[in-house]
């Protein structure tokens, strides 16, 4: 019996994901990946100087590094990458599902990204999310930034510790979070109410913050699915924030205090 097309495509996607690898680079990103027991590591290329700086992490990982000449670094990464003499081939992390990452903490905070594709912005958001205690950062499988060396380097190690989920459909995920008791707030510069006004005196509840890409902002379907659109309380006459700065400020403003 011939398999349905959707089954064939799903199996193909699973096989592709299983074979996918990422090259991380830079001392911070490589060190944290070497120390992360959840990370499947495949190949480590370092200069002698980088090996000395990463000696403890290399010992913990049990890997045998390949030594490279700093004048001819052999890792298959962009020649312009600031690799600091260290590159590590890994498989993307599997953080599991929505419920296991978003339920359990008291008054959890979650960030959802609507087509935010810049890896530097997503890396910065992961870093802020870790510092401010977000349960997860959630993007989409398509039209969002995957794990890359640039993302990991910007995240400065947060990629190894901060759950970063990628879902099939953002609107469906919003509905699922609402079913878990989350108040879902979409960030929109034209909104009437601020984050603080929307939360009022009831900040002690699960909150999900949705941010769109710079320029386009949130898609209409995302706006329609969120519980409410909100803006960042700002002094008059200011311009606009990039999405990573907006995420950090919105996350801080939503904290129960």
Coordinates of N, CA and C in Angstrom, one line a residue, residues 29 116 186-187 207 248:
X29 N 30.9 30.1 22.7 CA 29.9 29.2 22.1 C 30.5 27.8 22.2
X116 N 11.0 36.3 12.8 CA 12.2 37.0 13.1 C 13.4 36.1 12.6
X186 N 0.6 40.6 22.2 CA 1.3 40.9 21.0 C 1.9 42.3 21.0
X187 N 3.2 42.5 20.7 CA 3.8 43.8 20.7 C 3.5 44.5 19.4
X207 N 2.5 34.5 31.2 CA 2.4 35.5 30.2 C 3.3 35.1 29.0
X248 N 13.8 42.3 25.4 CA 14.3 42.4 26.7 C 13.5 43.4 27.6

